[in-house]
Short mmCIF file of N, CA and C in Angstrom, two decimals:
data_model
loop_
_atom_site.label_atom_id
_atom_site.label_comp_id
_atom_site.label_asym_id
_atom_site.label_seq_id
_atom_site.Cartn_x
_atom_site.Cartn_y
_atom_site.Cartn_z
N UNK A 8 -106.41 -13.71 -9.88
CA UNK A 8 -107.24 -13.08 -8.87
C UNK A 8 -106.74 -13.43 -7.48
N UNK A 9 -106.59 -12.43 -6.66
CA UNK A 9 -106.19 -12.68 -5.30
C UNK A 9 -104.69 -12.77 -5.09
N UNK A 10 -103.91 -12.81 -6.17
CA UNK A 10 -102.46 -12.93 -6.01
C UNK A 10 -101.86 -11.69 -5.36
N UNK A 11 -102.44 -10.54 -5.61
CA UNK A 11 -101.93 -9.30 -5.02
C UNK A 11 -101.92 -9.37 -3.50
N UNK A 12 -102.99 -9.91 -2.92
CA UNK A 12 -103.05 -10.04 -1.47
C UNK A 12 -102.00 -10.99 -0.94
N UNK A 13 -101.75 -12.08 -1.67
CA UNK A 13 -100.73 -13.05 -1.25
C UNK A 13 -99.34 -12.42 -1.29
N UNK A 14 -99.06 -11.65 -2.34
CA UNK A 14 -97.76 -10.99 -2.46
C UNK A 14 -97.60 -9.96 -1.35
N UNK A 15 -98.64 -9.16 -1.13
CA UNK A 15 -98.61 -8.14 -0.08
C UNK A 15 -98.39 -8.80 1.28
N UNK A 16 -99.09 -9.88 1.53
CA UNK A 16 -98.96 -10.60 2.79
C UNK A 16 -97.56 -11.16 2.96
N UNK A 17 -96.99 -11.69 1.89
CA UNK A 17 -95.64 -12.25 1.92
C UNK A 17 -94.61 -11.17 2.21
N UNK A 18 -94.75 -10.02 1.57
CA UNK A 18 -93.83 -8.90 1.79
C UNK A 18 -93.95 -8.41 3.22
N UNK A 19 -95.18 -8.24 3.70
CA UNK A 19 -95.38 -7.80 5.08
C UNK A 19 -94.78 -8.79 6.07
N UNK A 20 -94.91 -10.08 5.77
CA UNK A 20 -94.35 -11.11 6.64
C UNK A 20 -92.83 -11.02 6.70
N UNK A 21 -92.19 -10.79 5.57
CA UNK A 21 -90.73 -10.66 5.54
C UNK A 21 -90.27 -9.40 6.27
N UNK A 22 -91.00 -8.31 6.08
CA UNK A 22 -90.66 -7.05 6.76
C UNK A 22 -90.79 -7.24 8.27
N UNK A 23 -91.88 -7.86 8.69
CA UNK A 23 -92.11 -8.11 10.11
C UNK A 23 -90.97 -8.96 10.69
N UNK A 24 -90.60 -10.02 9.98
CA UNK A 24 -89.54 -10.91 10.44
C UNK A 24 -88.21 -10.15 10.56
N UNK A 25 -87.89 -9.32 9.58
CA UNK A 25 -86.66 -8.54 9.63
C UNK A 25 -86.67 -7.57 10.81
N UNK A 26 -87.82 -6.98 11.10
CA UNK A 26 -87.93 -6.08 12.25
C UNK A 26 -87.71 -6.85 13.54
N UNK A 27 -88.26 -8.05 13.62
CA UNK A 27 -88.07 -8.87 14.82
C UNK A 27 -86.60 -9.23 15.01
N UNK A 28 -85.92 -9.55 13.91
CA UNK A 28 -84.48 -9.84 13.99
C UNK A 28 -83.72 -8.62 14.49
N UNK A 29 -84.01 -7.45 13.95
CA UNK A 29 -83.32 -6.22 14.37
C UNK A 29 -83.58 -5.92 15.84
N UNK A 30 -84.83 -6.14 16.26
CA UNK A 30 -85.17 -5.91 17.66
C UNK A 30 -84.36 -6.86 18.55
N UNK A 31 -84.30 -8.12 18.17
CA UNK A 31 -83.52 -9.10 18.93
C UNK A 31 -82.04 -8.69 18.96
N UNK A 32 -81.51 -8.26 17.82
CA UNK A 32 -80.11 -7.82 17.76
C UNK A 32 -79.87 -6.65 18.72
N UNK A 33 -80.81 -5.71 18.78
CA UNK A 33 -80.68 -4.57 19.69
C UNK A 33 -80.72 -5.02 21.15
N UNK A 34 -81.60 -5.95 21.46
CA UNK A 34 -81.68 -6.47 22.83
C UNK A 34 -80.35 -7.12 23.21
N UNK A 35 -79.85 -7.98 22.33
CA UNK A 35 -78.58 -8.66 22.60
C UNK A 35 -77.45 -7.66 22.73
N UNK A 36 -77.39 -6.69 21.83
CA UNK A 36 -76.34 -5.67 21.88
C UNK A 36 -76.40 -4.92 23.21
N UNK A 37 -77.59 -4.54 23.64
CA UNK A 37 -77.74 -3.84 24.91
C UNK A 37 -77.24 -4.70 26.06
N UNK A 38 -77.67 -5.95 26.10
CA UNK A 38 -77.25 -6.85 27.18
C UNK A 38 -75.74 -7.05 27.18
N UNK A 39 -75.17 -7.26 26.01
CA UNK A 39 -73.72 -7.48 25.91
C UNK A 39 -72.94 -6.21 26.26
N UNK A 40 -73.38 -5.07 25.75
CA UNK A 40 -72.67 -3.81 25.98
C UNK A 40 -72.69 -3.38 27.45
N UNK A 41 -73.70 -3.84 28.18
CA UNK A 41 -73.81 -3.46 29.59
C UNK A 41 -73.30 -4.55 30.52
N UNK A 42 -72.66 -5.57 29.96
CA UNK A 42 -72.04 -6.62 30.77
C UNK A 42 -73.02 -7.57 31.43
N UNK A 43 -74.19 -7.73 30.84
CA UNK A 43 -75.22 -8.57 31.44
C UNK A 43 -75.26 -9.98 30.86
N UNK A 44 -74.29 -10.32 30.01
CA UNK A 44 -74.23 -11.67 29.45
C UNK A 44 -72.95 -12.36 29.89
N UNK A 45 -73.00 -13.69 29.91
CA UNK A 45 -71.84 -14.49 30.29
C UNK A 45 -70.99 -14.85 29.08
N UNK A 46 -71.52 -14.59 27.89
CA UNK A 46 -70.80 -14.92 26.66
C UNK A 46 -71.28 -14.00 25.55
N UNK A 47 -70.61 -14.05 24.43
CA UNK A 47 -71.04 -13.29 23.25
C UNK A 47 -72.16 -14.09 22.59
N UNK A 48 -73.34 -13.51 22.53
CA UNK A 48 -74.49 -14.17 21.91
C UNK A 48 -74.48 -13.90 20.41
N UNK A 49 -74.25 -12.65 20.04
CA UNK A 49 -74.07 -12.26 18.63
C UNK A 49 -72.81 -11.41 18.55
N UNK A 50 -71.91 -11.76 17.66
CA UNK A 50 -70.70 -10.95 17.49
C UNK A 50 -71.05 -9.63 16.82
N UNK A 51 -70.08 -8.74 16.74
CA UNK A 51 -70.29 -7.35 16.28
C UNK A 51 -71.16 -7.23 15.03
N UNK A 52 -70.84 -7.92 13.98
CA UNK A 52 -71.59 -7.78 12.72
C UNK A 52 -72.50 -8.96 12.43
N UNK A 53 -72.66 -9.85 13.39
CA UNK A 53 -73.51 -11.02 13.19
C UNK A 53 -74.98 -10.63 13.22
N UNK A 54 -75.75 -11.21 12.34
CA UNK A 54 -77.18 -10.94 12.26
C UNK A 54 -77.95 -12.07 12.93
N UNK A 55 -79.07 -11.73 13.52
CA UNK A 55 -79.95 -12.73 14.12
C UNK A 55 -80.64 -13.52 13.01
N UNK A 56 -80.98 -14.75 13.33
CA UNK A 56 -81.75 -15.59 12.41
C UNK A 56 -82.70 -16.46 13.23
N UNK A 57 -83.34 -17.40 12.59
CA UNK A 57 -84.33 -18.24 13.28
C UNK A 57 -83.72 -19.06 14.41
N UNK A 58 -82.42 -19.28 14.39
CA UNK A 58 -81.77 -20.07 15.42
C UNK A 58 -81.21 -19.23 16.57
N UNK A 59 -81.29 -17.93 16.46
CA UNK A 59 -80.76 -17.04 17.50
C UNK A 59 -81.62 -17.15 18.75
N UNK A 60 -80.95 -17.15 19.90
CA UNK A 60 -81.69 -17.25 21.16
C UNK A 60 -80.86 -16.71 22.31
N UNK A 61 -81.56 -16.38 23.38
CA UNK A 61 -80.92 -16.02 24.63
C UNK A 61 -81.35 -17.07 25.64
N UNK A 62 -80.38 -17.73 26.24
CA UNK A 62 -80.67 -18.74 27.26
C UNK A 62 -80.41 -18.13 28.63
N UNK A 63 -81.05 -18.68 29.64
CA UNK A 63 -80.83 -18.22 31.01
C UNK A 63 -79.33 -18.26 31.33
N UNK A 64 -78.67 -19.31 30.89
CA UNK A 64 -77.23 -19.46 31.18
C UNK A 64 -76.38 -18.41 30.45
N UNK A 65 -76.95 -17.71 29.48
CA UNK A 65 -76.24 -16.65 28.77
C UNK A 65 -76.21 -15.35 29.56
N UNK A 66 -77.03 -15.26 30.61
CA UNK A 66 -77.15 -14.03 31.39
C UNK A 66 -76.38 -14.13 32.70
N UNK A 67 -75.76 -13.03 33.08
CA UNK A 67 -75.15 -12.96 34.41
C UNK A 67 -76.28 -12.94 35.43
N UNK A 68 -75.92 -13.02 36.70
CA UNK A 68 -76.95 -12.94 37.75
C UNK A 68 -77.71 -11.62 37.64
N UNK A 69 -76.96 -10.54 37.44
CA UNK A 69 -77.59 -9.22 37.28
C UNK A 69 -78.43 -9.17 36.01
N UNK A 70 -77.95 -9.80 34.94
CA UNK A 70 -78.70 -9.86 33.69
C UNK A 70 -80.02 -10.59 33.85
N UNK A 71 -79.99 -11.68 34.61
CA UNK A 71 -81.20 -12.45 34.87
C UNK A 71 -82.20 -11.62 35.68
N UNK A 72 -81.69 -10.86 36.65
CA UNK A 72 -82.55 -9.98 37.46
C UNK A 72 -83.10 -8.84 36.61
N UNK A 73 -82.27 -8.33 35.72
CA UNK A 73 -82.66 -7.19 34.89
C UNK A 73 -83.67 -7.56 33.80
N UNK A 74 -83.57 -8.75 33.24
CA UNK A 74 -84.36 -9.13 32.07
C UNK A 74 -85.86 -8.83 32.23
N UNK A 75 -86.51 -9.25 33.33
CA UNK A 75 -87.95 -8.98 33.44
C UNK A 75 -88.31 -7.49 33.57
N UNK A 76 -87.44 -6.72 34.21
CA UNK A 76 -87.78 -5.31 34.41
C UNK A 76 -87.27 -4.41 33.30
N UNK A 77 -86.26 -4.85 32.58
CA UNK A 77 -85.71 -4.02 31.51
C UNK A 77 -86.09 -4.49 30.13
N UNK A 78 -85.84 -5.74 29.84
CA UNK A 78 -86.08 -6.24 28.49
C UNK A 78 -87.56 -6.54 28.25
N UNK A 79 -88.20 -7.21 29.17
CA UNK A 79 -89.63 -7.49 28.96
C UNK A 79 -90.45 -6.21 28.84
N UNK A 80 -90.10 -5.21 29.63
CA UNK A 80 -90.82 -3.92 29.52
C UNK A 80 -90.56 -3.27 28.17
N UNK A 81 -89.36 -3.41 27.66
CA UNK A 81 -89.03 -2.88 26.33
C UNK A 81 -89.87 -3.61 25.28
N UNK A 82 -90.00 -4.91 25.42
CA UNK A 82 -90.81 -5.69 24.49
C UNK A 82 -92.28 -5.27 24.58
N UNK A 83 -92.78 -5.08 25.79
CA UNK A 83 -94.16 -4.62 25.97
C UNK A 83 -94.36 -3.25 25.33
N UNK A 84 -93.41 -2.37 25.51
CA UNK A 84 -93.48 -1.03 24.91
C UNK A 84 -93.51 -1.14 23.39
N UNK A 85 -92.67 -2.01 22.84
CA UNK A 85 -92.65 -2.25 21.40
C UNK A 85 -94.00 -2.77 20.92
N UNK A 86 -94.55 -3.74 21.63
CA UNK A 86 -95.83 -4.34 21.24
C UNK A 86 -96.95 -3.31 21.20
N UNK A 87 -96.91 -2.33 22.10
CA UNK A 87 -97.96 -1.31 22.17
C UNK A 87 -97.72 -0.14 21.22
N UNK A 88 -96.51 -0.01 20.75
CA UNK A 88 -96.13 1.15 19.94
C UNK A 88 -96.76 1.12 18.55
N UNK A 89 -97.16 2.30 18.09
CA UNK A 89 -97.64 2.45 16.72
C UNK A 89 -96.45 2.71 15.79
N UNK A 90 -95.34 3.14 16.36
CA UNK A 90 -94.12 3.41 15.60
C UNK A 90 -93.08 2.34 15.93
N UNK A 91 -93.22 1.19 15.30
CA UNK A 91 -92.37 0.02 15.60
C UNK A 91 -90.89 0.31 15.38
N UNK A 92 -90.56 0.98 14.28
CA UNK A 92 -89.16 1.29 13.98
C UNK A 92 -88.53 2.10 15.11
N UNK A 93 -89.26 3.08 15.60
CA UNK A 93 -88.75 3.92 16.68
C UNK A 93 -88.58 3.09 17.96
N UNK A 94 -89.55 2.25 18.26
CA UNK A 94 -89.52 1.44 19.48
C UNK A 94 -88.36 0.44 19.47
N UNK A 95 -88.04 -0.10 18.30
CA UNK A 95 -86.94 -1.05 18.19
C UNK A 95 -85.63 -0.42 18.64
N UNK A 96 -85.47 0.85 18.35
CA UNK A 96 -84.21 1.55 18.64
C UNK A 96 -84.26 2.41 19.90
N UNK A 97 -85.33 2.29 20.67
CA UNK A 97 -85.49 3.12 21.87
C UNK A 97 -84.95 2.38 23.10
N UNK A 98 -83.72 2.67 23.45
CA UNK A 98 -83.05 2.03 24.57
C UNK A 98 -83.34 2.75 25.90
N UNK A 99 -84.03 3.88 25.85
CA UNK A 99 -84.17 4.75 27.02
C UNK A 99 -84.77 4.04 28.23
N UNK A 100 -85.86 3.31 28.05
CA UNK A 100 -86.50 2.67 29.20
C UNK A 100 -85.62 1.57 29.78
N UNK A 101 -84.90 0.86 28.93
CA UNK A 101 -83.99 -0.18 29.43
C UNK A 101 -82.82 0.43 30.18
N UNK A 102 -82.29 1.52 29.67
CA UNK A 102 -81.20 2.20 30.37
C UNK A 102 -81.66 2.70 31.73
N UNK A 103 -82.87 3.25 31.78
CA UNK A 103 -83.43 3.74 33.03
C UNK A 103 -83.63 2.59 34.01
N UNK A 104 -84.18 1.48 33.53
CA UNK A 104 -84.38 0.31 34.39
C UNK A 104 -83.07 -0.21 34.94
N UNK A 105 -82.04 -0.22 34.11
CA UNK A 105 -80.73 -0.70 34.55
C UNK A 105 -80.14 0.23 35.61
N UNK A 106 -80.27 1.53 35.41
CA UNK A 106 -79.78 2.49 36.42
C UNK A 106 -80.50 2.28 37.75
N UNK A 107 -81.83 2.08 37.68
CA UNK A 107 -82.61 1.86 38.90
C UNK A 107 -82.17 0.59 39.61
N UNK A 108 -81.94 -0.46 38.85
CA UNK A 108 -81.50 -1.73 39.42
C UNK A 108 -80.14 -1.58 40.10
N UNK A 109 -79.23 -0.86 39.46
CA UNK A 109 -77.90 -0.65 40.04
C UNK A 109 -77.98 0.22 41.29
N UNK A 110 -78.86 1.22 41.29
CA UNK A 110 -79.03 2.06 42.48
C UNK A 110 -79.57 1.25 43.64
N UNK A 111 -80.51 0.36 43.37
CA UNK A 111 -81.06 -0.49 44.43
C UNK A 111 -79.97 -1.36 45.04
N UNK A 112 -79.09 -1.88 44.20
CA UNK A 112 -77.99 -2.73 44.70
C UNK A 112 -77.04 -1.93 45.57
N UNK A 113 -76.79 -0.69 45.20
CA UNK A 113 -75.88 0.16 45.98
C UNK A 113 -76.48 0.46 47.35
N UNK A 114 -77.79 0.68 47.40
CA UNK A 114 -78.44 1.05 48.66
C UNK A 114 -78.81 -0.14 49.52
N UNK A 115 -78.66 -1.33 49.02
CA UNK A 115 -78.98 -2.53 49.83
C UNK A 115 -77.76 -3.15 50.44
#
């Protein structure tokens, strides 16, 4: 009795964790592909795990400036989304934020 709920909860927990890893991988890929990191955080086929992290020192000056307006907003959008899979792969708002940041730098 009750084992079904434990199994369901365990499966949901693993699915959630895998989604979080994929989201982190997408964030890192975006930052690396746009030159906002000082080093390779995850190599091309490397998967995120519990030890994966982004440190302030991993970000360029522009990356550090971009993180709150581009990445945090992406995370907020993901948190509010009913379609988590779609939100994980939606780079549009981050790309737009990066373009805006670069335009501000050009005009200043």
